[in-house]
PDB file of N, CA and C in Angstrom:
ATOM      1  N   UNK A   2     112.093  99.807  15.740  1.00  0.00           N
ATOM      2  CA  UNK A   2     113.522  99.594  15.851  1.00  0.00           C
ATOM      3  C   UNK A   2     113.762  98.084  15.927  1.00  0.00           C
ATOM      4  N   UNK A   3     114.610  97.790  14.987  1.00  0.00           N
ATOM      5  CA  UNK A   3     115.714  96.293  15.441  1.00  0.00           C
ATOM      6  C   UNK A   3     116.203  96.365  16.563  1.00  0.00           C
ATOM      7  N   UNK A   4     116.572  94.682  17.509  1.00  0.00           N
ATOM      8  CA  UNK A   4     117.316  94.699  18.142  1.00  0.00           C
ATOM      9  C   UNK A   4     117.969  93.582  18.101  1.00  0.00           C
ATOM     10  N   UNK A   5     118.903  93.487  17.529  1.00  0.00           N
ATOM     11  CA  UNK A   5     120.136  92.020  17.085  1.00  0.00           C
ATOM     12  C   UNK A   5     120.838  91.450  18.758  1.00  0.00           C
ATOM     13  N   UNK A   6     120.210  90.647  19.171  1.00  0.00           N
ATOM     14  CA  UNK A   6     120.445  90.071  20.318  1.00  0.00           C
ATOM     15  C   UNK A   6     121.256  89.001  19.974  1.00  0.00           C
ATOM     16  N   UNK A   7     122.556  88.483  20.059  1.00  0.00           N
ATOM     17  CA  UNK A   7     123.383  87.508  20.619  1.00  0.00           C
ATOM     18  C   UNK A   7     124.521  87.155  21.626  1.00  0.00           C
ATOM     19  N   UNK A   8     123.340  85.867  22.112  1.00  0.00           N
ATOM     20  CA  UNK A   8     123.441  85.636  23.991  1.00  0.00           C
ATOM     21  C   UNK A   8     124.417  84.249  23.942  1.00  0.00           C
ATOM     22  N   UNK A   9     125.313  84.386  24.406  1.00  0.00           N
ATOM     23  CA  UNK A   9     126.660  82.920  24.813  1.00  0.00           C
ATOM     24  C   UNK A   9     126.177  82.297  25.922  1.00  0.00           C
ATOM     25  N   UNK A  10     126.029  81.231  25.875  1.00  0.00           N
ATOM     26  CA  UNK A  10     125.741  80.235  27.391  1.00  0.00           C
ATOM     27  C   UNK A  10     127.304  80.102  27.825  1.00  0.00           C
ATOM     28  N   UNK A  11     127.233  80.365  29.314  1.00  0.00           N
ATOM     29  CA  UNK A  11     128.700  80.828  29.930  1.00  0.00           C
ATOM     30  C   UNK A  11     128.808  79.314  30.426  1.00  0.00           C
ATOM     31  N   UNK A  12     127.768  77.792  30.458  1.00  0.00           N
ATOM     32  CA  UNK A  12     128.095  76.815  30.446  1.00  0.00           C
ATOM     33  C   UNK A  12     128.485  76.156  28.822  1.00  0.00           C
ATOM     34  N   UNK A  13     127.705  76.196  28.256  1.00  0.00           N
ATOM     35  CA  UNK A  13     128.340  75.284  27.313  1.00  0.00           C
ATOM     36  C   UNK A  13     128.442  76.083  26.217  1.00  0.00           C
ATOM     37  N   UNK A  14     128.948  77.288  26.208  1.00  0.00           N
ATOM     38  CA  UNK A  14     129.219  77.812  25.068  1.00  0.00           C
ATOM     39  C   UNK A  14     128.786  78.072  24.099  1.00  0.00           C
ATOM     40  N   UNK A  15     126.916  77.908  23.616  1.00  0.00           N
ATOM     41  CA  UNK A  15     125.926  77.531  22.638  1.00  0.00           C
ATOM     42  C   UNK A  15     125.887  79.134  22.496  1.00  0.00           C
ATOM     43  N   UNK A  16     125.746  79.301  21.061  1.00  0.00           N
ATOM     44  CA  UNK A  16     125.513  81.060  20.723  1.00  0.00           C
ATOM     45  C   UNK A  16     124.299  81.178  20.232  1.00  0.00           C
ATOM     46  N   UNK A  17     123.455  81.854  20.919  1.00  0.00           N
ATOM     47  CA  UNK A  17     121.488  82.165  19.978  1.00  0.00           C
ATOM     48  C   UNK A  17     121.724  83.515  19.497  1.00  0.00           C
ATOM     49  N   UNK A  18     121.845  83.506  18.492  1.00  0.00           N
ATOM     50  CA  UNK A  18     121.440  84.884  18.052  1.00  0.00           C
ATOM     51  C   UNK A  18     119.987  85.202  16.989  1.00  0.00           C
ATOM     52  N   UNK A  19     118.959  85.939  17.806  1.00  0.00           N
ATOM     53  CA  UNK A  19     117.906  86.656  16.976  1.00  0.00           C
ATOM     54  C   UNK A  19     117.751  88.050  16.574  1.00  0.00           C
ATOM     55  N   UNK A  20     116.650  88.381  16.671  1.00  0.00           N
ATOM     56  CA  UNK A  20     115.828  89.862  16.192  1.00  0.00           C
ATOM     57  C   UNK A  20     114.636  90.006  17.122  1.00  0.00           C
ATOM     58  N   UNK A  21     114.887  91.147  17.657  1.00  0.00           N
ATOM     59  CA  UNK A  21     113.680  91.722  18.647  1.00  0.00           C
ATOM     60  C   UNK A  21     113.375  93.058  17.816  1.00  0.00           C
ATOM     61  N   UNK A  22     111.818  93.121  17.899  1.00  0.00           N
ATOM     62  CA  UNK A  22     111.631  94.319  16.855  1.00  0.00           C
ATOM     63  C   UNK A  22     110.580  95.362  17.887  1.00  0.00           C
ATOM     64  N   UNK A  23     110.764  96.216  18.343  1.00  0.00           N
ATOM     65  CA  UNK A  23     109.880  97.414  18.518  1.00  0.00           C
ATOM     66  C   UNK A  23     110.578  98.387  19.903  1.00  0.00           C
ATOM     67  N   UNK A  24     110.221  98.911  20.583  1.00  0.00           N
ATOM     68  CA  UNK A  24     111.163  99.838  21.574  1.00  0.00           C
ATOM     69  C   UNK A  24     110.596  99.975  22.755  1.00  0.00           C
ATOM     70  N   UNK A  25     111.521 100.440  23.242  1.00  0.00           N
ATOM     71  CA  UNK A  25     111.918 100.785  25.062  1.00  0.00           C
ATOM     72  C   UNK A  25     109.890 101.216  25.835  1.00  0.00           C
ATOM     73  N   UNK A  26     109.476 101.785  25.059  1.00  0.00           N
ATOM     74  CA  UNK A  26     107.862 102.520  25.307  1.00  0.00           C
ATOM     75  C   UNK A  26     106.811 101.083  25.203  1.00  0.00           C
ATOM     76  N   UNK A  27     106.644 100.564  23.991  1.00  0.00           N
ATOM     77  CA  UNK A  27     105.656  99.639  23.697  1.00  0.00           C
ATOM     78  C   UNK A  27     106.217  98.559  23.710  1.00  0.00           C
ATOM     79  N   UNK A  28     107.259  98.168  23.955  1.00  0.00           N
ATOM     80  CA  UNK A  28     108.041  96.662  24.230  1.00  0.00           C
ATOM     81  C   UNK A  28     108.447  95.966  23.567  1.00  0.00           C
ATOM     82  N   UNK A  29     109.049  94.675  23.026  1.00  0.00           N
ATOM     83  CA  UNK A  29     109.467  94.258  22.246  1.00  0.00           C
ATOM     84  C   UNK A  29     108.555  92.849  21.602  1.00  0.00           C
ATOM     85  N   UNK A  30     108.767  92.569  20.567  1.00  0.00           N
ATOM     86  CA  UNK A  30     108.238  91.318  19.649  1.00  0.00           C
ATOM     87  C   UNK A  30     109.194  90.329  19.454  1.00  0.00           C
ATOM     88  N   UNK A  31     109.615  89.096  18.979  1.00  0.00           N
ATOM     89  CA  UNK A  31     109.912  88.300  18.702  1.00  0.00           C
ATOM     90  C   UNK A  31     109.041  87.335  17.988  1.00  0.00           C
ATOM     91  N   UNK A  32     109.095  87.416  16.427  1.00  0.00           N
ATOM     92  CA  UNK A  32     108.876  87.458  15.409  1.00  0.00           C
ATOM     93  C   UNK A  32     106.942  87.152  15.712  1.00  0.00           C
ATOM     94  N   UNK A  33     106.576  88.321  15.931  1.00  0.00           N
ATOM     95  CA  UNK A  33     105.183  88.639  16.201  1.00  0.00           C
ATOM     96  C   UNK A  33     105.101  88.530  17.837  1.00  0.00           C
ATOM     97  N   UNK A  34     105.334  87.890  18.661  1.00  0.00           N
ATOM     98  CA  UNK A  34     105.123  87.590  20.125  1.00  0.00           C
ATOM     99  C   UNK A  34     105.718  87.950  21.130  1.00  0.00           C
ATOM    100  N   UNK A  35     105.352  88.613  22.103  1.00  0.00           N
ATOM    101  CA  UNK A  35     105.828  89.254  22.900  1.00  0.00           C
ATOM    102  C   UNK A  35     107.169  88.389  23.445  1.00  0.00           C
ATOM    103  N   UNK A  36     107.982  89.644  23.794  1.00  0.00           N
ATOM    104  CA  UNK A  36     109.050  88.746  24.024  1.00  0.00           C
ATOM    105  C   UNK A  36     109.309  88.250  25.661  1.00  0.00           C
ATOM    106  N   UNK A  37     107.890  87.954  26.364  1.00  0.00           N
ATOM    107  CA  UNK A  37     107.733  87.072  27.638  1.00  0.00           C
ATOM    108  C   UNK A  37     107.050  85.798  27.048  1.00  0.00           C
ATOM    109  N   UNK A  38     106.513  85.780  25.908  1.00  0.00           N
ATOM    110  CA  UNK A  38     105.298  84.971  25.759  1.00  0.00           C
ATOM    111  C   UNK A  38     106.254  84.031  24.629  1.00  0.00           C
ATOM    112  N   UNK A  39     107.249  84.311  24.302  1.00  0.00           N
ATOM    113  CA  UNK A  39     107.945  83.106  23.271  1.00  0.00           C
ATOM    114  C   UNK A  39     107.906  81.620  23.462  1.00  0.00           C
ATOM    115  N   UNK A  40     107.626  80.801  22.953  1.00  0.00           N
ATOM    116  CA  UNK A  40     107.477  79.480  23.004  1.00  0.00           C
ATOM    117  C   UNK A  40     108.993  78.768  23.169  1.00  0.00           C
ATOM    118  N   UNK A  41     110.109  79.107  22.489  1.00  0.00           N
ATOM    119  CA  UNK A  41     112.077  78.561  22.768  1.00  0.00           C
ATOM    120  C   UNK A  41     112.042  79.016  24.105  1.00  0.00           C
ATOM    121  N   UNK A  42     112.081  78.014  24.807  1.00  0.00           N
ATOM    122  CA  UNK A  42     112.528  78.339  26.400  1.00  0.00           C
ATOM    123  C   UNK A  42     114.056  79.174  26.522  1.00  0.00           C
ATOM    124  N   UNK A  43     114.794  78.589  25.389  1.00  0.00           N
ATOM    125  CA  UNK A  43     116.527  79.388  25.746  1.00  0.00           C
ATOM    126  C   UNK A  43     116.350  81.157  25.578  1.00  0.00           C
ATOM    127  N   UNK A  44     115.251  81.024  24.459  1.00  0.00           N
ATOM    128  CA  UNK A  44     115.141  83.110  23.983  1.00  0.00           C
ATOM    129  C   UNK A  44     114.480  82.754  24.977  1.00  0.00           C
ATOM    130  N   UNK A  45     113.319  82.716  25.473  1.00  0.00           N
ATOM    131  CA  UNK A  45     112.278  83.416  26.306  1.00  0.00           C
ATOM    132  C   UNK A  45     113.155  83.746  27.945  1.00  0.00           C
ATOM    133  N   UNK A  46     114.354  82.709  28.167  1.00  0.00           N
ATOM    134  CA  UNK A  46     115.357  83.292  29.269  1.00  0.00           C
ATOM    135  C   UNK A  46     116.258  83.834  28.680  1.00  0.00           C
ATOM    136  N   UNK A  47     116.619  83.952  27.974  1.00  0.00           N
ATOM    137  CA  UNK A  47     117.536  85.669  27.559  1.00  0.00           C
ATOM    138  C   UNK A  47     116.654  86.403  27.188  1.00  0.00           C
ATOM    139  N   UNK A  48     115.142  87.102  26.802  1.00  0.00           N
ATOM    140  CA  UNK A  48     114.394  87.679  27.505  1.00  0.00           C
ATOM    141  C   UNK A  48     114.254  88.506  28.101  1.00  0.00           C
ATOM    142  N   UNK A  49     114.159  87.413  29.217  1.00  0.00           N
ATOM    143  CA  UNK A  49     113.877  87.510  30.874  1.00  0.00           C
ATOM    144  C   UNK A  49     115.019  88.330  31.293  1.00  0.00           C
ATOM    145  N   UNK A  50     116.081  87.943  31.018  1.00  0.00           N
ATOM    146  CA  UNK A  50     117.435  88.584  31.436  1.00  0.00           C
ATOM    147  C   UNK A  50     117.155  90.301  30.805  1.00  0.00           C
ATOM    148  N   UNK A  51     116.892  90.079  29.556  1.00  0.00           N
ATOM    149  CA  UNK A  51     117.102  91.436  29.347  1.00  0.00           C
ATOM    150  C   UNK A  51     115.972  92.432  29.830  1.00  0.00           C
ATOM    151  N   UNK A  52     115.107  92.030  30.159  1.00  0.00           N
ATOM    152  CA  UNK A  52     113.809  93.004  30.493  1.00  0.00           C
ATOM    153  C   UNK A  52     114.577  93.463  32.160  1.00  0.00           C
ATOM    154  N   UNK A  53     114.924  92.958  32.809  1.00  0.00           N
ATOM    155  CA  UNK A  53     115.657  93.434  33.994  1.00  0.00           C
ATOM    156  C   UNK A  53     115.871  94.562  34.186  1.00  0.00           C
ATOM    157  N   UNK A  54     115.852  94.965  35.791  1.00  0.00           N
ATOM    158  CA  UNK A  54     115.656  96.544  36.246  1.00  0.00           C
ATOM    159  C   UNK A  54     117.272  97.142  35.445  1.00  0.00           C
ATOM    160  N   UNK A  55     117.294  98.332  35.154  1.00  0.00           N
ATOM    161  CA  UNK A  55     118.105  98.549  34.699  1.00  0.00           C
ATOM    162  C   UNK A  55     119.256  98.059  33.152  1.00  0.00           C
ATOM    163  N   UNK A  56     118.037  97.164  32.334  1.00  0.00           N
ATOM    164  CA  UNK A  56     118.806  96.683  31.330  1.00  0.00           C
ATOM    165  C   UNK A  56     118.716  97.518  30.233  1.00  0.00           C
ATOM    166  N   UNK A  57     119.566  97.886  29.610  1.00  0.00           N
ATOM    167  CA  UNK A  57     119.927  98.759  28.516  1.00  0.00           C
ATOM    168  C   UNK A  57     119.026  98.984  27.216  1.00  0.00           C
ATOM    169  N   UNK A  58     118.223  97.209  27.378  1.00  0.00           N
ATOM    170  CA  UNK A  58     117.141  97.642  25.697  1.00  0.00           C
ATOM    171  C   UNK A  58     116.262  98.283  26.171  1.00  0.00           C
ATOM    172  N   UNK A  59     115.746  99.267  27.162  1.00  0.00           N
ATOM    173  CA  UNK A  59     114.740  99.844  27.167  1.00  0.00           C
ATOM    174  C   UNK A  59     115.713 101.809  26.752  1.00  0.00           C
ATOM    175  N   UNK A  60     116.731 101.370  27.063  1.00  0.00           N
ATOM    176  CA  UNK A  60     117.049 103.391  26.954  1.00  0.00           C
ATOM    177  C   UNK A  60     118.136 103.393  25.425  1.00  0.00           C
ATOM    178  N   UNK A  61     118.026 102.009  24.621  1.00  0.00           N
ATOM    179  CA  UNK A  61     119.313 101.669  23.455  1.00  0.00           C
ATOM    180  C   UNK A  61     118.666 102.665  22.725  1.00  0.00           C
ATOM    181  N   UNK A  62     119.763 103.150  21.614  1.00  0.00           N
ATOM    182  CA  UNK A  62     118.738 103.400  20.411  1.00  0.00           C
ATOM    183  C   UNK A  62     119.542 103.659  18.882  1.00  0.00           C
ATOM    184  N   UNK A  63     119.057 103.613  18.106  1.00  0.00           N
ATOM    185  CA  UNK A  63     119.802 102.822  16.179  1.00  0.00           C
ATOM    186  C   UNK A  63     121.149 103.498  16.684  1.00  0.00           C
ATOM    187  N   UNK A  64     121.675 102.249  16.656  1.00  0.00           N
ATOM    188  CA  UNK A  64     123.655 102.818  15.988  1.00  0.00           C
ATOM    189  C   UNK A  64     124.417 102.532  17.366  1.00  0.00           C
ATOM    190  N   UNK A  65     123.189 102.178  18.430  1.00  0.00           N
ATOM    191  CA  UNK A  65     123.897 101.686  19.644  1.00  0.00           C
ATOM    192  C   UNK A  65     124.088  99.786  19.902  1.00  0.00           C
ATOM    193  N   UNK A  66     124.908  99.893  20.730  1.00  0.00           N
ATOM    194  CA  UNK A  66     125.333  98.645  21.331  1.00  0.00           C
ATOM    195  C   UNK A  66     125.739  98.631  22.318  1.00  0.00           C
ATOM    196  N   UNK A  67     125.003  97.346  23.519  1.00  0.00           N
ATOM    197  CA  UNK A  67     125.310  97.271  24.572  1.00  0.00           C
ATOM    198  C   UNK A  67     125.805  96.112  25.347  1.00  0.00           C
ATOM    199  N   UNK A  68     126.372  95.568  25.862  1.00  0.00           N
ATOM    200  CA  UNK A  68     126.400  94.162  26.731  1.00  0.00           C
ATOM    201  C   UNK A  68     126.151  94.192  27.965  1.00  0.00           C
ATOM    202  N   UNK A  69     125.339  92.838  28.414  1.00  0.00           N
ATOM    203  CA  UNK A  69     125.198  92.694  29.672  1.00  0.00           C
ATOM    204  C   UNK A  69     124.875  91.282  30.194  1.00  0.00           C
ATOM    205  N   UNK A  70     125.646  91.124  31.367  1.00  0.00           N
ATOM    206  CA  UNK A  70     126.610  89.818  31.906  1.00  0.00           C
ATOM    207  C   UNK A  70     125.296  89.226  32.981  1.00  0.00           C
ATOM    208  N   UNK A  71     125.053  88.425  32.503  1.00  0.00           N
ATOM    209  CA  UNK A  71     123.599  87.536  33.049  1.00  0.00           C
ATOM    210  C   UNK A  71     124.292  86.633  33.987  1.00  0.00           C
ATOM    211  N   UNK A  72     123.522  86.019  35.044  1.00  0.00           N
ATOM    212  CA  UNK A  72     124.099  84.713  35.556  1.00  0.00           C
ATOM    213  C   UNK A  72     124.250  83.401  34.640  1.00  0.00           C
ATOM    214  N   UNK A  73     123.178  83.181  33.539  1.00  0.00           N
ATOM    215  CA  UNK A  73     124.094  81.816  33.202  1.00  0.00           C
ATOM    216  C   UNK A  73     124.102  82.733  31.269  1.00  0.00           C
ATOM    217  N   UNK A  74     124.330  83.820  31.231  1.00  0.00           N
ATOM    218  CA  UNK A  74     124.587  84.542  29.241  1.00  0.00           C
ATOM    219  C   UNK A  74     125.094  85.347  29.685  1.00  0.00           C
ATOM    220  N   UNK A  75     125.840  85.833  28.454  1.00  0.00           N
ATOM    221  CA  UNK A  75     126.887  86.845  27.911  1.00  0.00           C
ATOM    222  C   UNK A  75     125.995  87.744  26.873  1.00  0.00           C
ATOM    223  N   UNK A  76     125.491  88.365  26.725  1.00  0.00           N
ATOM    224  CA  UNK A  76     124.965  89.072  26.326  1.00  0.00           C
ATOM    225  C   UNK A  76     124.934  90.306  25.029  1.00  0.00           C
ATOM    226  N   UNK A  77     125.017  90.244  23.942  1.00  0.00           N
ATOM    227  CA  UNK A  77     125.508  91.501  23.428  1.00  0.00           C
ATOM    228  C   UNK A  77     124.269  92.109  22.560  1.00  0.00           C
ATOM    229  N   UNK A  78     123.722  93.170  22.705  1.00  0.00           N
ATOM    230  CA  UNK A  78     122.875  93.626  21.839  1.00  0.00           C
ATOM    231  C   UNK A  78     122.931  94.883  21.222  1.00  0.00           C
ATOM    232  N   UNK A  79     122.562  95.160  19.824  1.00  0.00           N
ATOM    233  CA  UNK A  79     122.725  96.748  19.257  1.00  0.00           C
ATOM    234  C   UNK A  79     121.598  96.506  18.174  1.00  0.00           C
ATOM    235  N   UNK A  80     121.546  98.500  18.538  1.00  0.00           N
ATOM    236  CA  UNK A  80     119.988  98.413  17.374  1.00  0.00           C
ATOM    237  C   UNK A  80     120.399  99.199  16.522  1.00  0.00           C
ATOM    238  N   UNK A  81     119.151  98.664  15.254  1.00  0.00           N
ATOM    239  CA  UNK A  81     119.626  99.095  14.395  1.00  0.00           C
ATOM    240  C   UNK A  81     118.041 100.221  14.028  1.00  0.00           C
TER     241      UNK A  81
END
């Protein structure tokens, strides 16, 4: 499964948007690398944010979309 992640910095307004590829069971990639182990410090903390107890990319699934309100991102993700 895709997961089209784009995260708003609630300070300066900067928009990252990527691709997380695999699911809720075996975890996710970012473009081959786990998505704790990413080298961009800004993805590897939106991430962090999303792996969180209760965050939605582990139960999403194709055709869904979810948001969720981080302390310093805005969050929006849907898979495809």
């Amino acid at each position: 499964m895709i997961v089209n992640v784009k995260a708003t910095n609630k300070v300066n307004g900067e928009v990252t948007s990527y691709k997380l590829e695999g699911n809720g069971d075996e975890g996710f990639l970012y473009e081959g690398t786990h998505m704790q182990e990413v080298a961009d410090n800004i993805i590897r903390e939106i991430n962090n944010n999303l792996i969180l107890l209760g965050s939605p990319i582990y139960t999403i699934k194709p055709g869904e979309s979810a948001a969720i309100e981080a302390k310093t991102f805005d969050i929006e993700i849907n898979a495809e």
